[in-house]
XYZ file of C-alpha atoms in Angstrom:
438
model
C 25.908 8.084 32.707
C 25.459 4.831 31.285
C 26.611 3.886 27.652
C 24.233 3.367 24.931
C 24.368 -0.313 25.102
C 24.028 -0.385 28.680
C 20.621 1.601 28.036
C 19.333 -0.577 25.131
C 19.713 -3.859 27.218
C 17.908 -2.053 30.171
C 15.151 -1.074 27.942
C 14.816 -4.330 26.395
C 14.921 -6.103 29.645
C 12.183 -4.080 30.698
C 10.156 -5.126 27.918
C 10.744 -8.741 28.143
C 9.698 -8.290 31.880
C 6.549 -6.311 30.822
C 5.540 -8.367 27.718
C 2.160 -8.815 28.646
C 1.692 -5.058 27.938
C 2.321 -5.033 24.227
C 0.583 -8.311 23.782
C -2.565 -6.838 25.672
C -2.504 -3.876 23.574
C -2.686 -5.833 20.374
C -5.337 -7.763 21.744
C -7.286 -4.799 22.825
C -7.026 -3.401 19.280
C -7.993 -6.571 17.558
C -11.144 -6.933 19.519
C -12.154 -3.452 17.985
C -13.567 -4.045 14.615
C -11.998 -1.441 12.210
C -12.656 -2.704 8.721
C -12.143 -0.057 6.088
C -15.677 1.309 5.260
C -14.712 1.655 1.658
C -14.725 -2.534 1.464
C -17.721 -2.848 3.767
C -19.602 -0.039 5.036
C -20.961 -0.983 8.358
C -21.045 1.136 11.649
C -20.714 -2.064 13.790
C -17.187 -2.898 12.159
C -15.913 0.623 11.019
C -14.707 1.726 14.334
C -11.356 3.456 13.472
C -12.363 6.209 15.794
C -12.583 3.546 18.910
C -9.392 2.570 17.920
C -7.814 6.104 17.969
C -9.591 6.859 21.284
C -8.147 3.411 22.816
C -4.574 4.849 21.792
C -4.477 8.384 22.282
C -4.952 8.435 26.430
C -2.028 5.561 26.123
C 0.249 8.319 24.102
C -0.677 10.959 26.480
C 0.213 8.858 29.351
C 3.575 8.647 27.767
C 4.166 12.359 27.633
C 3.116 12.457 23.829
C 1.537 15.667 22.544
C -1.328 14.147 20.676
C -3.355 15.328 17.666
C -6.474 13.973 15.922
C -7.790 15.167 12.889
C -10.230 13.441 9.860
C -8.049 12.468 7.137
C -11.505 11.313 5.685
C -15.014 11.812 6.574
C -15.360 10.281 10.318
C -11.930 8.404 9.906
C -9.156 10.033 12.118
C -5.623 10.210 11.990
C -3.766 10.199 15.444
C -0.386 11.620 15.825
C 1.974 11.596 19.122
C 4.980 13.592 19.132
C 7.878 13.989 21.643
C 9.876 17.362 21.020
C 13.375 17.031 19.949
C 16.189 17.509 17.189
C 15.039 17.647 13.897
C 18.223 16.368 12.780
C 17.535 13.189 14.534
C 13.599 13.082 13.883
C 12.113 9.695 13.488
C 8.374 8.382 12.642
C 6.905 5.358 13.917
C 3.926 4.657 11.446
C 1.431 2.101 11.298
C -2.239 1.716 9.977
C -5.156 0.751 12.129
C -7.614 0.062 9.022
C -8.242 -3.762 8.232
C -9.529 -5.495 5.336
C -12.959 -7.469 5.754
C -12.994 -10.947 7.593
C -14.643 -12.416 4.428
C -16.591 -15.552 5.660
C -16.664 -15.897 9.123
C -17.449 -19.328 9.115
C -14.074 -20.121 7.133
C -12.218 -18.987 10.498
C -11.299 -21.395 13.449
C -11.652 -18.460 15.966
C -13.375 -15.353 16.438
C -12.253 -12.750 13.713
C -12.499 -10.050 16.423
C -11.772 -12.359 19.544
C -8.051 -11.999 19.872
C -7.791 -15.473 20.954
C -4.259 -16.755 22.054
C -3.500 -20.257 20.791
C 0.180 -21.921 20.965
C 1.795 -18.766 20.864
C -0.289 -16.880 18.339
C -2.648 -13.835 18.813
C -5.228 -14.255 16.200
C -7.690 -12.004 14.718
C -8.363 -9.414 11.747
C -5.350 -6.959 11.854
C -3.452 -9.145 14.396
C -0.454 -9.112 11.917
C -1.518 -6.295 9.329
C -0.996 -4.280 11.040
C -2.045 -3.484 14.960
C 0.437 -5.555 16.422
C 3.036 -3.351 14.405
C 1.197 -0.264 16.005
C 1.312 -1.543 19.382
C 5.156 -2.797 19.036
C 5.819 0.853 18.393
C 3.625 2.364 21.201
C 5.362 -0.302 23.699
C 8.684 0.518 22.355
C 8.378 4.307 23.045
C 6.823 3.606 26.501
C 9.626 1.298 27.485
C 11.893 4.208 26.744
C 9.813 6.656 28.767
C 9.271 4.095 31.744
C 13.387 4.052 31.712
C 13.635 7.730 32.212
C 15.381 8.203 29.064
C 15.238 11.640 27.035
C 15.581 11.293 23.533
C 17.984 13.936 21.454
C 15.685 13.589 18.373
C 12.031 14.390 17.895
C 10.020 11.079 17.720
C 6.423 10.884 16.363
C 3.928 8.098 16.124
C 1.237 7.966 13.389
C -1.518 5.883 13.589
C -3.114 6.292 10.272
C -6.251 5.167 8.619
C -7.095 3.795 5.022
C -3.897 2.163 4.198
C -5.568 -0.739 2.814
C -7.458 1.101 -0.035
C -4.534 3.630 -1.011
C -3.150 5.294 1.907
C -5.075 8.366 1.860
C -4.517 8.737 5.858
C -0.580 8.832 5.480
C -1.131 11.089 2.282
C -2.949 13.385 4.344
C -0.483 13.557 7.340
C 2.333 14.092 4.536
C -0.047 17.045 2.783
C -0.161 18.534 6.474
C 3.815 18.578 6.849
C 3.866 15.484 9.417
C 7.246 14.761 8.378
C 10.671 13.873 9.775
C 14.237 12.958 8.606
C 13.302 9.231 8.462
C 10.234 6.835 8.956
C 10.086 3.219 10.435
C 6.608 1.368 9.289
C 5.984 -1.577 11.214
C 4.480 -3.575 8.628
C 5.030 -7.308 8.980
C 8.086 -8.331 7.384
C 9.170 -11.542 9.316
C 12.173 -10.002 11.208
C 13.600 -8.941 7.854
C 14.399 -5.193 6.834
C 13.011 -3.824 3.981
C 14.248 -0.262 2.876
C 13.153 -0.488 -0.780
C 9.550 -0.779 -2.090
C 8.482 -0.109 -5.883
C 6.001 2.467 -6.919
C 2.452 1.926 -7.940
C 0.180 3.491 -10.393
C -3.460 3.005 -11.273
C -3.925 3.818 -14.800
C -7.182 3.836 -16.968
C -6.706 3.330 -20.863
C -10.131 4.136 -22.643
C -10.166 2.742 -26.257
C -12.793 4.312 -28.625
C -14.485 3.016 -31.166
C -17.578 3.478 -33.552
C -21.193 2.134 -32.475
C -23.400 0.468 -35.432
C -25.752 -2.140 -35.227
C -24.451 -5.555 -35.042
C -26.441 -6.887 -37.853
C -24.275 -4.659 -40.038
C -20.798 -6.320 -38.559
C -19.903 -7.615 -42.143
C -19.599 -3.980 -43.193
C -16.885 -3.569 -40.669
C -14.888 -6.548 -40.926
C -14.969 -7.865 -44.517
C -13.765 -6.114 -47.590
C -16.354 -3.816 -48.826
C -16.296 -1.320 -51.793
C -16.080 2.452 -50.505
C -19.183 3.184 -52.618
C -21.083 6.266 -52.225
C -24.106 5.713 -49.710
C -22.113 2.777 -47.826
C -23.496 2.712 -44.504
C -20.686 3.712 -42.207
C -19.129 1.030 -40.825
C -18.543 0.525 -37.002
C -15.380 -0.074 -35.089
C -15.317 -2.531 -32.299
C -13.763 -0.938 -29.543
C -13.645 -4.393 -27.474
C -11.646 -6.148 -30.295
C -9.454 -3.047 -30.114
C -8.822 -3.812 -26.553
C -7.905 -7.335 -27.101
C -5.195 -6.007 -29.398
C -4.210 -3.766 -27.024
C -3.732 -6.160 -24.146
C -1.880 -8.596 -26.304
C 0.633 -5.828 -27.243
C 0.620 -4.817 -23.458
C 1.699 -8.303 -22.440
C 4.669 -7.926 -24.788
C 5.238 -4.468 -23.318
C 5.260 -5.689 -19.803
C 7.481 -8.696 -20.535
C 10.246 -5.990 -22.689
C 10.199 -3.663 -19.333
C 10.480 -6.883 -17.008
C 13.571 -8.115 -18.883
C 15.225 -4.851 -19.395
C 15.483 -3.590 -15.776
C 15.839 -4.562 -12.507
C 16.712 -3.738 -8.845
C 18.742 -5.912 -6.483
C 16.548 -5.949 -3.490
C 13.412 -6.940 -5.577
C 12.536 -10.258 -7.348
C 13.057 -9.994 -11.143
C 10.024 -9.271 -13.239
C 8.190 -7.845 -10.124
C 7.680 -4.367 -12.356
C 4.298 -6.196 -13.441
C 1.337 -4.277 -15.251
C -2.065 -6.236 -13.976
C -5.045 -5.557 -16.238
C -7.467 -5.438 -13.167
C -10.722 -4.500 -14.850
C -12.281 -3.953 -18.301
C -15.563 -2.625 -19.080
C -16.757 -2.825 -22.822
C -20.081 -1.276 -24.262
C -21.454 1.837 -26.083
C -21.849 5.267 -25.077
C -19.370 7.035 -22.820
C -21.014 8.070 -19.575
C -20.019 11.192 -17.207
C -18.307 8.389 -14.787
C -15.904 7.360 -17.638
C -17.517 3.861 -18.287
C -19.764 2.728 -21.171
C -23.564 3.677 -20.275
C -24.571 0.247 -22.027
C -23.199 -3.017 -21.221
C -25.963 -5.537 -21.611
C -26.840 -5.395 -25.197
C -24.739 -7.595 -27.574
C -26.679 -6.281 -30.822
C -24.494 -3.054 -30.377
C -21.020 -2.677 -32.023
C -19.163 -1.363 -28.731
C -17.759 2.086 -28.830
C -16.038 2.323 -25.945
C -13.541 -0.153 -23.952
C -12.224 0.747 -20.532
C -9.115 -0.715 -19.079
C -8.051 -0.261 -15.706
C -4.028 -1.441 -14.724
C -2.230 -1.759 -11.886
C 1.277 -1.067 -12.876
C 4.035 -1.325 -10.548
C 7.715 -0.254 -11.211
C 11.068 -0.551 -9.516
C 12.238 1.302 -6.219
C 15.155 3.027 -8.616
C 12.516 4.055 -10.957
C 10.598 7.583 -11.135
C 6.842 7.899 -11.583
C 7.477 10.714 -14.352
C 9.729 8.274 -16.576
C 7.473 5.534 -16.219
C 4.402 7.744 -17.268
C 6.417 9.026 -20.232
C 7.423 5.231 -21.355
C 3.905 4.122 -21.191
C 2.464 6.788 -23.052
C 4.794 6.422 -25.474
C 4.118 2.696 -25.663
C 0.248 3.467 -26.237
C 1.206 6.236 -28.721
C 3.224 3.823 -30.979
C 0.438 1.173 -30.555
C -2.212 3.324 -32.090
C 0.009 3.775 -34.976
C -0.370 0.278 -35.886
C -4.083 1.198 -36.709
C -5.862 3.387 -39.287
C -8.669 4.184 -36.904
C -6.401 4.554 -33.743
C -4.234 6.878 -35.791
C -6.830 9.458 -35.686
C -8.831 8.355 -32.589
C -6.091 7.481 -30.112
C -6.791 5.960 -26.570
C -6.683 8.081 -23.656
C -4.613 7.791 -20.587
C -5.845 8.455 -17.017
C -3.148 8.447 -14.393
C -3.712 8.208 -10.618
C -7.093 6.422 -11.032
C -9.185 6.865 -7.843
C -6.632 9.350 -6.546
C -4.197 6.123 -6.093
C -0.373 6.810 -6.468
C 2.540 5.309 -4.426
C 5.996 6.734 -4.885
C 8.863 4.194 -5.003
C 11.054 4.278 -1.800
C 14.881 3.455 -2.282
C 16.683 3.785 0.824
C 20.268 3.048 1.062
C 21.132 -0.263 2.376
C 24.102 1.562 4.047
C 21.468 4.029 6.031
C 22.027 4.417 9.466
C 18.243 3.337 10.105
C 19.021 0.249 8.096
C 22.303 -0.994 9.878
C 20.669 -0.307 13.336
C 17.924 -2.621 12.630
C 20.129 -5.300 11.052
C 22.413 -4.988 13.926
C 19.673 -5.134 16.681
C 17.746 -7.707 15.103
C 21.015 -9.844 14.642
C 21.944 -9.210 17.969
C 18.682 -11.011 19.724
C 17.456 -13.509 17.065
C 18.739 -14.430 13.752
C 20.543 -11.796 11.120
C 17.926 -10.433 8.834
C 18.040 -10.078 5.333
C 17.922 -6.830 3.580
C 15.218 -7.125 0.703
C 12.966 -5.036 -0.948
C 8.903 -5.310 -0.444
C 6.999 -6.689 -3.212
C 3.734 -5.051 -2.385
C 3.201 -1.090 -1.431
C 2.519 0.483 1.824
C 2.548 3.672 3.800
C 6.208 4.126 3.633
C 5.901 5.124 -0.100
C 3.760 8.323 0.714
C 6.645 9.687 3.262
C 9.481 8.697 0.648
C 7.665 10.820 -1.972
C 7.896 13.729 0.356
C 11.680 13.243 0.826
C 11.547 11.007 4.219
C 14.102 8.155 4.584
C 11.849 5.022 4.869
C 12.465 1.281 6.230
C 9.837 -1.162 6.737
C 10.181 -3.864 9.547
C 7.966 -5.656 11.776
C 6.629 -9.135 13.411
C 5.974 -12.419 11.890
C 2.520 -13.902 11.227
C 0.160 -15.294 8.531
C -3.490 -15.070 7.401
C -3.688 -11.387 6.340
C -6.269 -10.544 3.994
C -7.384 -14.217 4.467
C -8.853 -16.407 7.283
C -7.162 -17.189 10.724
C -4.987 -13.800 10.663
C -2.195 -14.229 13.238
C 0.873 -12.516 14.803
C 3.322 -14.894 16.399
C 3.713 -13.534 19.954
C 7.476 -13.860 20.479
C 8.235 -12.332 17.158
C 5.755 -9.515 18.344
C 7.888 -8.958 21.732
C 11.362 -9.405 19.786
C 10.120 -6.668 17.368
C 9.154 -4.277 20.147
C 13.038 -4.949 21.610
C 14.462 -4.167 18.270
C 12.215 -0.913 17.683
C 13.062 0.422 21.128
C 16.917 -0.050 20.358
C 16.865 1.678 16.760
C 14.966 4.588 18.479
C 17.853 5.093 20.570
C 20.623 4.613 18.225
C 18.673 6.847 15.599
C 17.408 9.754 17.946
C 20.400 9.371 20.365
C 19.974 10.134 24.220
C 20.408 13.630 25.919
């Protein structure tokens, strides 16, 4: 029987010889518009079901037992599995939803044309991340075509909704679609990313007291506390401005005091992304009236995007932030008795951190296999978030590794074709390293 290195060399040679297959699959996927309907609802471009319908027969042809189910209404996940040992089980994961095109006139190519120009395959989703899904399937196909039987169970997860919170991967995790390790083929430009910070969306609601703006002087200038004095208003928007100033200092303090070796210093930011101010708190958690400046507003709602480090826990982050809000409220006589409220997992969004060891076998395999056929990759952390977080939150060791390209979430998105083929070769080798051969 051939040794592992000979087996891997044979599989990689087959991928090179049949390189048009992974390029063609990527192209076919790009040509099916699968814009996340949460961003732009339109049946003409919300065609995730067609992408999964393209992929499922391909997986079946490679001997995968497949399953589809709706993770969200009309939005199916697709999972394929080869049976094998749980001890060496591995998930290859990618998402098929894409962000909107934006202004098509700003593109120099058809956003869903799959044009190939100067070694680049263009189109929405080309790099983020239909090429990653194609690379995973092509890697497994090459192993299958070589007649190799893996020892460990191999699963391919083609999921929806990563671009708006990862509810596809979250649903797969809830259904127990787990393994010992997961490789998410997001674009990494050939680097190996075993760490990713966590993310919380949190809403802070600050309450004031509504009153007529004509009596604003009664609120902000010294008035005698006489019998019969009109009850002064309390301007929630002004309280919110004070809160945002305090939040900026809190953000600076936590960013300076904490770090992780694989991510940039200060990546644990708190972004005030949305603010609503007005009068009358509605059932939807927002002010009922936001168009009348003659009312002293009694509601200010601030939505925050809060990142934290790979080596921090969501429980600790929440406890620390809640303590900050409490102490801020103690600085004001009104807020001491009417403290701001905090809502975690706004919109159901929550990304756990991922902090896989740099010495993990999946990491060392990717580094070695990538270095053997290209430049030596860097080991670093992911500064954004992706579906790897949801598997990591369920105890699955995760790594992010994928191709090179540009234009994701912008115009003229593309994947570099050479990097796509190389990524397929590396993933195939790592599958064999991790799962082993029977």
